[in-house]
Coordinates of C-alpha atoms in Angstrom, one line a residue:
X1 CA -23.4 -96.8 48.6
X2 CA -26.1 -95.6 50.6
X3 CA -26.2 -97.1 54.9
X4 CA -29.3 -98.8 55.7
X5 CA -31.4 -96.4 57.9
X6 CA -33.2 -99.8 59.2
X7 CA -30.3 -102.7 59.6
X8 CA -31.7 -106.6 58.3
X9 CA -31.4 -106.8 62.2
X10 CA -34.1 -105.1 63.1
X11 CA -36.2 -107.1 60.9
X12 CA -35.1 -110.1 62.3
X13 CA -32.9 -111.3 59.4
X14 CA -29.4 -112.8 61.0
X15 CA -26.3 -112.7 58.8
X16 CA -22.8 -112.2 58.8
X17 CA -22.8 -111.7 55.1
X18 CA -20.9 -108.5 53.3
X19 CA -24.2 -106.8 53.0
X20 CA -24.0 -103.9 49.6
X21 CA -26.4 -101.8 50.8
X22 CA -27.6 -99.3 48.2
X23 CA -25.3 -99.7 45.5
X24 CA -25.2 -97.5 42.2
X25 CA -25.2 -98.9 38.7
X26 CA -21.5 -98.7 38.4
X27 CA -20.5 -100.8 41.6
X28 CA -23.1 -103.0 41.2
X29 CA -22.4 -103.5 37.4
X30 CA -19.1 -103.8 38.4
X31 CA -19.8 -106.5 41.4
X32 CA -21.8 -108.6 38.6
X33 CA -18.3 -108.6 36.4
X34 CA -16.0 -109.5 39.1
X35 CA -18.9 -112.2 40.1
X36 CA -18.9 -113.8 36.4
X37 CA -22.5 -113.1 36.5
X38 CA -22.5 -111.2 33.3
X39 CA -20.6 -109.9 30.5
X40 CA -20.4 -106.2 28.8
X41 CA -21.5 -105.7 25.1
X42 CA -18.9 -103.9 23.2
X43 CA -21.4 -101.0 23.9
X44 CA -21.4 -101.3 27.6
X45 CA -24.9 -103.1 28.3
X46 CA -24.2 -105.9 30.9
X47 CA -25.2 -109.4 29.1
X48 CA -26.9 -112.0 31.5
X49 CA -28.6 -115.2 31.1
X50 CA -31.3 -116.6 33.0
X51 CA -31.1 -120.2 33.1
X52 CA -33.8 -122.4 32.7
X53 CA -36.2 -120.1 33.6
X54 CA -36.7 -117.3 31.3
X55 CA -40.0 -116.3 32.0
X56 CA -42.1 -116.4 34.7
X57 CA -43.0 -119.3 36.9
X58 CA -46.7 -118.8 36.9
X59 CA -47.4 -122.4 38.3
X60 CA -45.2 -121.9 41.3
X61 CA -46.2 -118.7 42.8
X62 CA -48.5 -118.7 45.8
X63 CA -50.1 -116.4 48.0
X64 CA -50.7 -117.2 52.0
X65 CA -54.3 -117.9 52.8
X66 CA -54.7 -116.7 56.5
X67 CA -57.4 -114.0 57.5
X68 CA -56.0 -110.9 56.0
X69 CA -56.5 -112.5 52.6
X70 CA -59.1 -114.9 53.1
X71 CA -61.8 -112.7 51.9
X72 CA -59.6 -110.5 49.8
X73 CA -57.7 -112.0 47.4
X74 CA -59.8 -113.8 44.4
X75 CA -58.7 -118.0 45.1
X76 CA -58.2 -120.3 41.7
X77 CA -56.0 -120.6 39.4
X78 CA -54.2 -117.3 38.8
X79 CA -54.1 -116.8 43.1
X80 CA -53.1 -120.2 44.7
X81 CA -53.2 -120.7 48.2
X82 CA -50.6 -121.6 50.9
X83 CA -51.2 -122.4 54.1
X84 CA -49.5 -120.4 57.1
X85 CA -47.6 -123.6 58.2
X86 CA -45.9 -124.0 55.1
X87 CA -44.9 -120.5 54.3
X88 CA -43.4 -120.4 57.8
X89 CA -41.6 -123.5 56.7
X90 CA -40.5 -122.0 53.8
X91 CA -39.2 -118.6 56.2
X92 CA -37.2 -120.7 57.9
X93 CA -35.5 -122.4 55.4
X94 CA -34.7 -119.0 53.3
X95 CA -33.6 -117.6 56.4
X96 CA -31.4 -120.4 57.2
X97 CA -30.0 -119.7 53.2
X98 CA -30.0 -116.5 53.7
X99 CA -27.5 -116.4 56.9
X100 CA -25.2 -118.5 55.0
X101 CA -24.8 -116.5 52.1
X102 CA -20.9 -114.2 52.1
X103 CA -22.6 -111.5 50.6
X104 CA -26.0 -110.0 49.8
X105 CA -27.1 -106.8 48.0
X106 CA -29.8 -104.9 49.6
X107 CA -31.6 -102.3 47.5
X108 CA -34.5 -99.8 49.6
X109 CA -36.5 -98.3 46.6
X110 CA -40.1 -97.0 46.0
X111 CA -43.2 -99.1 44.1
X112 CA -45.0 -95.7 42.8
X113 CA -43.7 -92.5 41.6
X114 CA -46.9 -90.8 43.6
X115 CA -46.2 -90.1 46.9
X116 CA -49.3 -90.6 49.0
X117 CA -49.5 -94.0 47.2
X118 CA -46.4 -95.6 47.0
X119 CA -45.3 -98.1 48.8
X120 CA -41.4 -98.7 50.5
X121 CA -39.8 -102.1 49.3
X122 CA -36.9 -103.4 50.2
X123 CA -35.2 -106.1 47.8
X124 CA -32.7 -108.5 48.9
X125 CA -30.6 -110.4 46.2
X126 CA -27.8 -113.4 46.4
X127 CA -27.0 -111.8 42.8
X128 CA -25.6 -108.3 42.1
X129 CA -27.7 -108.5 38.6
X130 CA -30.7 -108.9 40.4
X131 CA -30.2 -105.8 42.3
X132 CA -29.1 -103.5 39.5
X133 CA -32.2 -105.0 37.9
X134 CA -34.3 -104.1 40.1
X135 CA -32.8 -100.9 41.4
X136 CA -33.7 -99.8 37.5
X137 CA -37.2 -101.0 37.1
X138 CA -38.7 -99.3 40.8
X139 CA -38.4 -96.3 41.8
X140 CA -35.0 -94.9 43.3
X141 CA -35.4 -92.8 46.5
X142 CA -32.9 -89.7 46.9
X143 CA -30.2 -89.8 49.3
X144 CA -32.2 -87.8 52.0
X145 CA -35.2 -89.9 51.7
X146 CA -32.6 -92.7 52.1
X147 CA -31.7 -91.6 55.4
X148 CA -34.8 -92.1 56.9
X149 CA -36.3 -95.2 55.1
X150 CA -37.8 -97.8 56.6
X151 CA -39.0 -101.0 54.4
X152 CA -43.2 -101.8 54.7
X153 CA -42.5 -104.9 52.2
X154 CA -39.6 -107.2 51.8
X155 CA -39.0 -109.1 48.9
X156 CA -36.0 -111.4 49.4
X157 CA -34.8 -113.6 45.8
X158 CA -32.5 -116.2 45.8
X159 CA -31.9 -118.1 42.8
X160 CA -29.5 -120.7 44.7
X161 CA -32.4 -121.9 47.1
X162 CA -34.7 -125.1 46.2
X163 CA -37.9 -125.5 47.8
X164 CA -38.9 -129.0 49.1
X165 CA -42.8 -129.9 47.6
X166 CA -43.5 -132.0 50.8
X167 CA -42.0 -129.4 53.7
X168 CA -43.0 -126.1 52.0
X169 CA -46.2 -127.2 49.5
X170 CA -44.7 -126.1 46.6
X171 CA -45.3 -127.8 43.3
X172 CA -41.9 -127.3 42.4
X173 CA -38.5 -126.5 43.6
X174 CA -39.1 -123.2 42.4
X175 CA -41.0 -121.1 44.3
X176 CA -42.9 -117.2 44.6
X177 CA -44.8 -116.8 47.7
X178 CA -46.6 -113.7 48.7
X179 CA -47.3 -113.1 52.6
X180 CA -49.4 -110.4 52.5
X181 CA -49.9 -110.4 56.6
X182 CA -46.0 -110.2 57.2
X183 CA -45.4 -108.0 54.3
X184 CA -42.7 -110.4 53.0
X185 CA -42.0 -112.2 49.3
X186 CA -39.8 -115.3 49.0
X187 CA -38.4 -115.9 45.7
X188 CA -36.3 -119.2 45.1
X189 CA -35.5 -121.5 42.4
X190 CA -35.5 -119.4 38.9
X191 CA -33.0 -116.6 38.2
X192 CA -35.8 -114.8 35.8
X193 CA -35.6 -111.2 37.1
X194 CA -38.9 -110.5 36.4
X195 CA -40.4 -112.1 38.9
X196 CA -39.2 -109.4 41.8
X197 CA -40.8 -106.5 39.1
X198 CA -44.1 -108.8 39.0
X199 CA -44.3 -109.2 43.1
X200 CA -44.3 -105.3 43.5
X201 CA -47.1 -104.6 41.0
X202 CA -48.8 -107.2 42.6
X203 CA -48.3 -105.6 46.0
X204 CA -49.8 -102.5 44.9
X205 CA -52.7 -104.4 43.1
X206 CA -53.7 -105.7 45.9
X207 CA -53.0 -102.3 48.2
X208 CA -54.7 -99.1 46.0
X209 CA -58.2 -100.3 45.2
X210 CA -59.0 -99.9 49.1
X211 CA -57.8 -96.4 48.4
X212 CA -59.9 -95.9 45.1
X213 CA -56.9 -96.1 43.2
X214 CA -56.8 -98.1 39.9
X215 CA -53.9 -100.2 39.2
X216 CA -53.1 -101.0 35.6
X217 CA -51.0 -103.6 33.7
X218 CA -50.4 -100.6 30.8
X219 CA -48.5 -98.0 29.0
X220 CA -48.8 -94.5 29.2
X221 CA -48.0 -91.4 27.8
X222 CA -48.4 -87.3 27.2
X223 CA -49.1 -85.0 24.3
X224 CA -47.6 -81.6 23.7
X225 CA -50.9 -80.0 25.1
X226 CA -50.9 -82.3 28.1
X227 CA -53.4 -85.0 27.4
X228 CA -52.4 -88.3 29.2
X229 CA -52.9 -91.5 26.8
X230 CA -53.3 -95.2 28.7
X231 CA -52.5 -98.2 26.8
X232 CA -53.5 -101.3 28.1
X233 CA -52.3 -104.9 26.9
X234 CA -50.8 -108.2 27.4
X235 CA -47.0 -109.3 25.9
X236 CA -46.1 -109.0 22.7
X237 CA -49.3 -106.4 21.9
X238 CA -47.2 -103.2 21.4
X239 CA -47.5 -101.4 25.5
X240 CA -43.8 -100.6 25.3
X241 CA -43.2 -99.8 21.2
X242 CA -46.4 -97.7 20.8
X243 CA -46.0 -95.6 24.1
X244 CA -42.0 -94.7 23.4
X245 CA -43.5 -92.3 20.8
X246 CA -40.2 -89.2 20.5
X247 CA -43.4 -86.9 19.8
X248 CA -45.2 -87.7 23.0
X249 CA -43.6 -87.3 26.8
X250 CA -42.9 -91.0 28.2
X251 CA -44.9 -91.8 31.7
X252 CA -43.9 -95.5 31.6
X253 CA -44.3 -98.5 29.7
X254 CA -45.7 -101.4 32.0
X255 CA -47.2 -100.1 35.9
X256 CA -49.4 -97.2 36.3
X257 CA -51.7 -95.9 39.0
X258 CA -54.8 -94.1 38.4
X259 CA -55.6 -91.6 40.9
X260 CA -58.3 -88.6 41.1
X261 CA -55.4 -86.6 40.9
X262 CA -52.9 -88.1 38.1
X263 CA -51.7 -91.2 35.9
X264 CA -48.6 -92.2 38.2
X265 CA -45.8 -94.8 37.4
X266 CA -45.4 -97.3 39.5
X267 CA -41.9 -98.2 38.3
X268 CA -38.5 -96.4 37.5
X269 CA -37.3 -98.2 34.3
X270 CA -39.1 -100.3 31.7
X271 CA -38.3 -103.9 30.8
X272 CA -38.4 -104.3 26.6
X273 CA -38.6 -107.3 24.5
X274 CA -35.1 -107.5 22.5
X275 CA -36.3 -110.5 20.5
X276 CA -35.7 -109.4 16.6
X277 CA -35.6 -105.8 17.7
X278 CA -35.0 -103.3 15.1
X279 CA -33.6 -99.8 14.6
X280 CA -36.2 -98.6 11.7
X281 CA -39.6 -99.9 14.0
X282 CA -38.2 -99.3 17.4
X283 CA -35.6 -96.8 17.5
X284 CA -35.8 -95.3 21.5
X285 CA -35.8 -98.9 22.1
X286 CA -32.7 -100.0 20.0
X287 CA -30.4 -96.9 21.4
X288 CA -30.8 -98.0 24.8
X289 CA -29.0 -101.5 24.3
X290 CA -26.0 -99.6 23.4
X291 CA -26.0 -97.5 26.6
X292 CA -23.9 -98.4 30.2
X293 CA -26.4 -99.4 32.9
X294 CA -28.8 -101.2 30.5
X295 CA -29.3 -105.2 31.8
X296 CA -29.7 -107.7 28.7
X297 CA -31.7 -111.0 29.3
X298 CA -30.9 -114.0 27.3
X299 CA -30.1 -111.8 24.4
X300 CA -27.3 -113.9 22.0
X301 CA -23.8 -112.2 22.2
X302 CA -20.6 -113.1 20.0
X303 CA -18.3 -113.8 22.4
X304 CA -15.2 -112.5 20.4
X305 CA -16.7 -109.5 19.0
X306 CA -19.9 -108.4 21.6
X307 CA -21.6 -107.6 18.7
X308 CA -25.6 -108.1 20.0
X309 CA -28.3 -110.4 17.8
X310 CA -31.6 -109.6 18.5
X311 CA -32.7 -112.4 16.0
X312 CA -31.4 -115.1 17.8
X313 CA -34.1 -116.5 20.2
X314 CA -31.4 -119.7 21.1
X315 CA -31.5 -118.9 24.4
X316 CA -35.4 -117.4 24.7
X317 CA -37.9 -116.2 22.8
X318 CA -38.2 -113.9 25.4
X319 CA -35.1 -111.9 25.7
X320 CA -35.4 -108.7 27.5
X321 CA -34.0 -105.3 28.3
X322 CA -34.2 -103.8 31.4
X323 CA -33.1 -99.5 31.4
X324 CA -33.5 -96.8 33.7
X325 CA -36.7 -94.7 31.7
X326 CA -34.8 -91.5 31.3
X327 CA -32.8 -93.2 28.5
X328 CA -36.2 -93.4 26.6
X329 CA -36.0 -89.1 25.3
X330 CA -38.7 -87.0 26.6
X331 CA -39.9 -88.7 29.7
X332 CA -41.9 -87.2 32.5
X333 CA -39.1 -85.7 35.1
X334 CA -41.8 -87.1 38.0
X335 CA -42.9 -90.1 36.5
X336 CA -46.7 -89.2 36.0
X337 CA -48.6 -86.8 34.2
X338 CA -52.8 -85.5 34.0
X339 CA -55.4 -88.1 34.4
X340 CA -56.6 -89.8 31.0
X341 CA -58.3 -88.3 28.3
X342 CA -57.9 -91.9 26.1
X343 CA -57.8 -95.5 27.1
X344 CA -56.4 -97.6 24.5
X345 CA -57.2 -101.2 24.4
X346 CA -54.3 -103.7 22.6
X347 CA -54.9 -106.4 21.0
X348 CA -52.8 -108.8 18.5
X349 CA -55.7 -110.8 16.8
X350 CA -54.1 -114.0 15.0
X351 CA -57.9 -114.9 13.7
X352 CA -57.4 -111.4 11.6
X353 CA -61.2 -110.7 12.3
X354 CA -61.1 -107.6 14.7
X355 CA -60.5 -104.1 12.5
X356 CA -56.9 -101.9 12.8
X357 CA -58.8 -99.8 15.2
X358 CA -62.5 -99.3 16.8
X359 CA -64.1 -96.7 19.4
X360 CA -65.9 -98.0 22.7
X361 CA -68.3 -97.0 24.7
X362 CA -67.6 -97.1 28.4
X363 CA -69.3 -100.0 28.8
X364 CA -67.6 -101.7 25.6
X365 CA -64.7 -100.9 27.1
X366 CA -65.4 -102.4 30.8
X367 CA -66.5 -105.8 28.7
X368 CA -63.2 -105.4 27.0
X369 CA -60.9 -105.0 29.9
X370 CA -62.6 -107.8 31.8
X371 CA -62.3 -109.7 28.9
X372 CA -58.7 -108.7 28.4
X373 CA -58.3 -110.4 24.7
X374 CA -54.8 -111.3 22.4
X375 CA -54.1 -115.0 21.0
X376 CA -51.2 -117.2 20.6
X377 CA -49.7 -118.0 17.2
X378 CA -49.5 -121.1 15.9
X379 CA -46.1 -122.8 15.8
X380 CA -45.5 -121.1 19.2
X381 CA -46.0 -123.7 21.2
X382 CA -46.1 -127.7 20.2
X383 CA -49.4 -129.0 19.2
X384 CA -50.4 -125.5 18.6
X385 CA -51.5 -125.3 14.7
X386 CA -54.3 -122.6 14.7
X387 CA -54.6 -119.2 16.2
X388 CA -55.4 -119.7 20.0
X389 CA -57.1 -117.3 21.8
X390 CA -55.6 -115.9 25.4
X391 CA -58.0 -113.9 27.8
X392 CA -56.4 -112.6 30.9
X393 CA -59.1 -110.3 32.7
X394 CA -57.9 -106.7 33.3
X395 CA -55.0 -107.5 30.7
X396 CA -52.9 -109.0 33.8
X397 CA -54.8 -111.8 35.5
X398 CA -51.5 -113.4 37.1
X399 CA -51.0 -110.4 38.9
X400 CA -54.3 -109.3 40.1
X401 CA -55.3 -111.0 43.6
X402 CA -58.7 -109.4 44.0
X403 CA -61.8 -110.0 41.9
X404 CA -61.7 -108.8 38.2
X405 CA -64.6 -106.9 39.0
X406 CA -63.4 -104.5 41.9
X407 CA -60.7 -103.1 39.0
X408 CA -63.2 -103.2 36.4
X409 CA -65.6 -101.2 38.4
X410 CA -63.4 -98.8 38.8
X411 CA -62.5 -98.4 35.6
X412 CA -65.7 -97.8 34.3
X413 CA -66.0 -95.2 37.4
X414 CA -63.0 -93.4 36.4
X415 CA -63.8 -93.2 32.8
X416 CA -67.3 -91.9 33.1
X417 CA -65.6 -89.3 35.7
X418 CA -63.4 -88.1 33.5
X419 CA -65.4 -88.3 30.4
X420 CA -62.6 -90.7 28.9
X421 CA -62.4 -91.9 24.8
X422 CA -62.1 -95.1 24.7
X423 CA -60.2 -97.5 21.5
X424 CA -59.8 -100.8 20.7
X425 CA -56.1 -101.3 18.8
X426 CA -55.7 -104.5 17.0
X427 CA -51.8 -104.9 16.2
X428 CA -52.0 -108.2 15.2
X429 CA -53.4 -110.0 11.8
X430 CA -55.1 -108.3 8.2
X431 CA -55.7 -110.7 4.9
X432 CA -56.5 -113.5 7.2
X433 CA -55.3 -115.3 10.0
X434 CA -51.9 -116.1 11.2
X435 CA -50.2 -118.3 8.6
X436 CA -52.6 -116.6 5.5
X437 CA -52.5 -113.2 6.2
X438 CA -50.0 -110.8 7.4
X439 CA -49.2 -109.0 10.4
X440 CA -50.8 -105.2 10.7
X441 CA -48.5 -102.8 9.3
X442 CA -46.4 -100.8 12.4
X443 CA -46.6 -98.0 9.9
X444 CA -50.6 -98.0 10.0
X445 CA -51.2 -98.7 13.5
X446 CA -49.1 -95.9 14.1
X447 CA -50.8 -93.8 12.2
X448 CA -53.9 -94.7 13.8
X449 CA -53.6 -94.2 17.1
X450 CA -52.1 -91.0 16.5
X451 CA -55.2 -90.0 14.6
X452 CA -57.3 -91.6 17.2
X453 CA -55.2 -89.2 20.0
X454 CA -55.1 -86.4 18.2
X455 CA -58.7 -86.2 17.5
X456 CA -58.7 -86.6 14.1
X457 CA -61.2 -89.0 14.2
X458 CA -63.5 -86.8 15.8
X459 CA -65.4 -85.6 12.2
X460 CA -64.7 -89.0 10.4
X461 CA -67.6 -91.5 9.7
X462 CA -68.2 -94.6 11.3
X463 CA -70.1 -98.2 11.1
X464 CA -70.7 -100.3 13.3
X465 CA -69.0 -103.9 13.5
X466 CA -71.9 -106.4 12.4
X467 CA -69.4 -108.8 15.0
X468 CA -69.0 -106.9 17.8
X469 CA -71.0 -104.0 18.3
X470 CA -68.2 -101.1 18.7
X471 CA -67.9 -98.2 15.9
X472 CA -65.1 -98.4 13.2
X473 CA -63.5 -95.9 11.3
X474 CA -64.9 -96.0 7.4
X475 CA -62.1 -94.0 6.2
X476 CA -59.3 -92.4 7.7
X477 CA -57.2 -89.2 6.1
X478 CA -53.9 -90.2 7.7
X479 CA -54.0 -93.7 5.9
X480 CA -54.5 -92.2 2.6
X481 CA -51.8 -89.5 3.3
X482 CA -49.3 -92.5 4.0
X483 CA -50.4 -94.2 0.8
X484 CA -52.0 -96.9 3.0
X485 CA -55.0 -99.1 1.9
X486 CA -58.3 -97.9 3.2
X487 CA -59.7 -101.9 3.3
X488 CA -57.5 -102.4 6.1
X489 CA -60.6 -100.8 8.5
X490 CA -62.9 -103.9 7.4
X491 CA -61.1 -106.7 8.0
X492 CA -63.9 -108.7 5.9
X493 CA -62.7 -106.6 3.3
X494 CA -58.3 -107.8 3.4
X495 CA -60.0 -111.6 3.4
X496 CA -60.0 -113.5 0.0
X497 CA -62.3 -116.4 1.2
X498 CA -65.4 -114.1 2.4
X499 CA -66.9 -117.3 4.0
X500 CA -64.1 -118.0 6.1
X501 CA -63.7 -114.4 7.3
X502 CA -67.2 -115.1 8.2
X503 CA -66.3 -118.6 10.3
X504 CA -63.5 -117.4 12.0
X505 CA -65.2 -114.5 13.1
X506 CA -68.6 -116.4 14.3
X507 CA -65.2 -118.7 16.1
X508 CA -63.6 -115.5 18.2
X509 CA -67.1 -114.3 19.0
X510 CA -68.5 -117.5 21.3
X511 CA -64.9 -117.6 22.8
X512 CA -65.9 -114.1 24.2
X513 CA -69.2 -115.2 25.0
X514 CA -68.1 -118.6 26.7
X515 CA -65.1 -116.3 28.3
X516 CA -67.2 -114.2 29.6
X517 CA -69.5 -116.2 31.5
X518 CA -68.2 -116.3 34.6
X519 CA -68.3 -112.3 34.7
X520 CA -71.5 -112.1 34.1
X521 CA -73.0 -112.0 37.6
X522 CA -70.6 -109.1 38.7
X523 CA -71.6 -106.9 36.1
X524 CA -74.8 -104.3 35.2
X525 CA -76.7 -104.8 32.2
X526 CA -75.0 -102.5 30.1
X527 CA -71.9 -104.0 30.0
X528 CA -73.5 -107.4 29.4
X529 CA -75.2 -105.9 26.5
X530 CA -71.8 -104.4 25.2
X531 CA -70.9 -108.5 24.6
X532 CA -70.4 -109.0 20.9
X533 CA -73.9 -111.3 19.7
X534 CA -73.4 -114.5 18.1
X535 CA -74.8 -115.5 14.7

């Protein structure tokens, strides 16, 4: 335990709650136990369970329209507004809560691992979970920077508190409201941790790109000879499995800054889908759910034994592990490394059209990230019997509150700046689309991008996608060296009915048109010829 050097009194916050300020893993672990909150795997990971909620609640989060943001923050439906009157409503109702609670857990941590552009947070939590949650996804201050810390942004979560639609002008009694003007984050209703990780990214989104900073919803990592590798994609497309490479050195697996200076984390830990995790595929991954400190969400535990099953979804599909990234081997001891020398775009393609792997240009890969393309599979969701295609612009839309364009633009900036090598990684579908084909083999993807890093596909020859425009590999040596089929690089190729390869794909290419329309405007010419051309 670590004093606050800034009490909650002298942010105006009135309690005479036990207030844990600054607790290590241990106590807090230990305060979850004694709180019934949790329960320890016969490895020592502490078991937890979300509730209702075990994802986020996109529909009920809101940011506070008022003239800091009224000009800033791109309105719809990703960025929601609330009026003034209502948040203050909603202040004085968690503050009410808040006052009445016996105890609170107060955590003062870092959002970014660079120092001239990270940003002080201080969490509050009802739950000791919460707080060792996340205390190991941001970034931990030392004891002497402890000693003189004093919060810019206050997030404060309780999962006990229920928002009233008509007083606070919430959909929902669940509620995520971002006051950008008073620096302060209400989270009430949903016991999804996630949500706290999500508000600090979306802090800095909104913060670094007045500094020519860009923030990114990716992985990253660094090879022997110290070449940073970015990795950008939505859930389920491979960020986390692909970046926690034991050959590369870890920067992190979710947040990153890009400065002129470095690739910088903006978190401390990494959060890790469980759901049918395996030892073979993902083995960094796997050896962390047996370690103390490690916080399992929804995960299915036998409550004799505490034996772990990572197949069971009963409680979510989503099921999550939260650890502190130096139990990933062969991390970065600062948590950043040299700006990029590769970009890699991720995609998991139910329609099976898009190749294993294909090179951009800059402006290819501007379209792309704007674009920010993966699809749902069907069966996933009721009513849903084909592949459905999912664009979320930058590969993060619900957490970007200014225009797609201002981090676009600065993408492109940075990678003709830096002379960047840009891919496209499809980890999802080959031999057809989801239900007909099969997903791409771990085993070649990896191969792949290692390849595609190491610059192996520097001398190899290339064609050019008759769909969308980009440059694919004709043959690659590390595919034939791991006895893997070369027709995997033309997806046409994997197809047994030619003619529906060729319908599907004529499909995915107007939903990147029609998706792209309303980007069309805020981009230059090149990158509007970089769209893929319909037949």
């Amino acid at each position: 335990m670590t004093p606050l050097a800034h009490s909650l009194g002298s942010q105006g916050i009135e309690t005479s709650a036990d207030i844990c300020a600054n607790y290590g893993t241990a106590a807090l672990v230990e305060a979850s136990l004694s709180a019934q909150e949790g329960a320890l795997s016969k490895d020592g990971a502490l078991v937890v369970e979300t509730g209702a909620k075990t994802g986020r609640s996109a529909k009920d989060k809101f940011i506070v329209r008022d003239e800091t943001t009224d000009q800033t923050v791109w309105w719809g439906k990703v960025n929601v507004p609330m009026t003034p009157d209502h948040f203050a409503a909603l202040k004085q109702d968690f503050m009410k809560a808040l006052g009445e609670k016996e105890t609170l857990y107060v955590a003062d941590l870092f959002g970014g691992s660079q120092p001239e552009h990270r940003v002080n947070v201080r969490v509050i939590n009802e739950l000791a979970w919460h707080n060792l949650f996340i205390r190991t996804l941001l970034v931990r201050p030392t004891i002497q920077e402890l000693g003189d810390f004093a919060p810019e942004y206050t997030i404060i979560d309780l999962p006990s508190f229920r928002a009233d639609p008509a007083r606070h002008g919430t959909n929902s009694e669940t509620v995520i409201a971002v006051n950008f003007t008073e620096k302060l984050i209400l989270i009430g209703g949903t016991k999804y941790a996630g949500e706290m990780k999500k508000s600090v990214f979306g802090i800095l989104n909104y913060l670094l790109p007045a500094d020519g900073v860009m923030p990114m919803h990716c992985s990253a990592n660094i090879s022997d000879d110290g070449k940073t590798a970015v990795f950008f994609g939505l859930s389920g497309t491979g960020k986390t499995t692909l970046s926690a490479d034991a050959s590369r050195t870890l920067i992190g697996d979710d947040e990153h800054g890009w400065s002129d200076t470095a690739v910088f984390n903006f978190e401390g830990g990494c959060y890790a889908k469980m759901i049918r995790l395996c030892e073979e595929a993902e083995p960094e991954i796997y050896a962390t759910t047996k370690m103390f400190g490690t916080v399992l969400e929804n995960v299915v535990m036998d409550p004799a034994t505490r034996e772990l099953d990572f197949d069971d979804n009963s409680l979510a599909e989503n099921t999550r592990g939260a650890y502190p990234i130096h139990f990933i081997p062969n991390t970065s001891e600062k948590n950043l490394g040299p700006v990029p020398t590769n970009v890699v775009m991720l995609t998991a393609d139910a329609f099976g059209v898009l190749p294993p792997i294909a090179r951009l240009t800059p402006e290819q890969a501007m379209y792309h990230f704007l674009s920010g393309y993966t699809a749902k599979v069907a069966g996933t969701e009721i009513g849903v019997t084909e592949p459905e295609a999912t664009f979320s612009t930058c590969f993060g839309a619900p957490f970007m509150p200014r225009h797609p364009s201002v981090y676009g633009n600065l993408l492109k900036e940075r990678i003709a700046k830096g002379g960047v090598q840009c891919w496209l990684l499809n980890t999802g579908w080959t031999g057809g689309k989801y239900g007909v084909g099969n997903r791409m083999p771990i085993k070649a993807t990896r191969a792949l991008l290692n390849a595609a890093l190491n610059g192996d596909l520097d001398d190899v020859a290339f064609r050019r996608d008759d769909n969308f425009g980009f440059d694919v590999p004709v043959s690659v040596p590390a595919l034939i060296e791991k006895g893997i089929n070369q027709a995997l690089l033309n997806p046409r190729d994997t197809w047994a009915d030619k003619a529906d390869y060729d319908a599907t794909a004529s499909k995915l290419v107007q939903l990147f048109i029609d998706n792209f329309a309303e980007f069309e405007a805020h981009v230059d010419e090149g990158v509007r010829q970089a769209a893929p051309v319909a037949a």
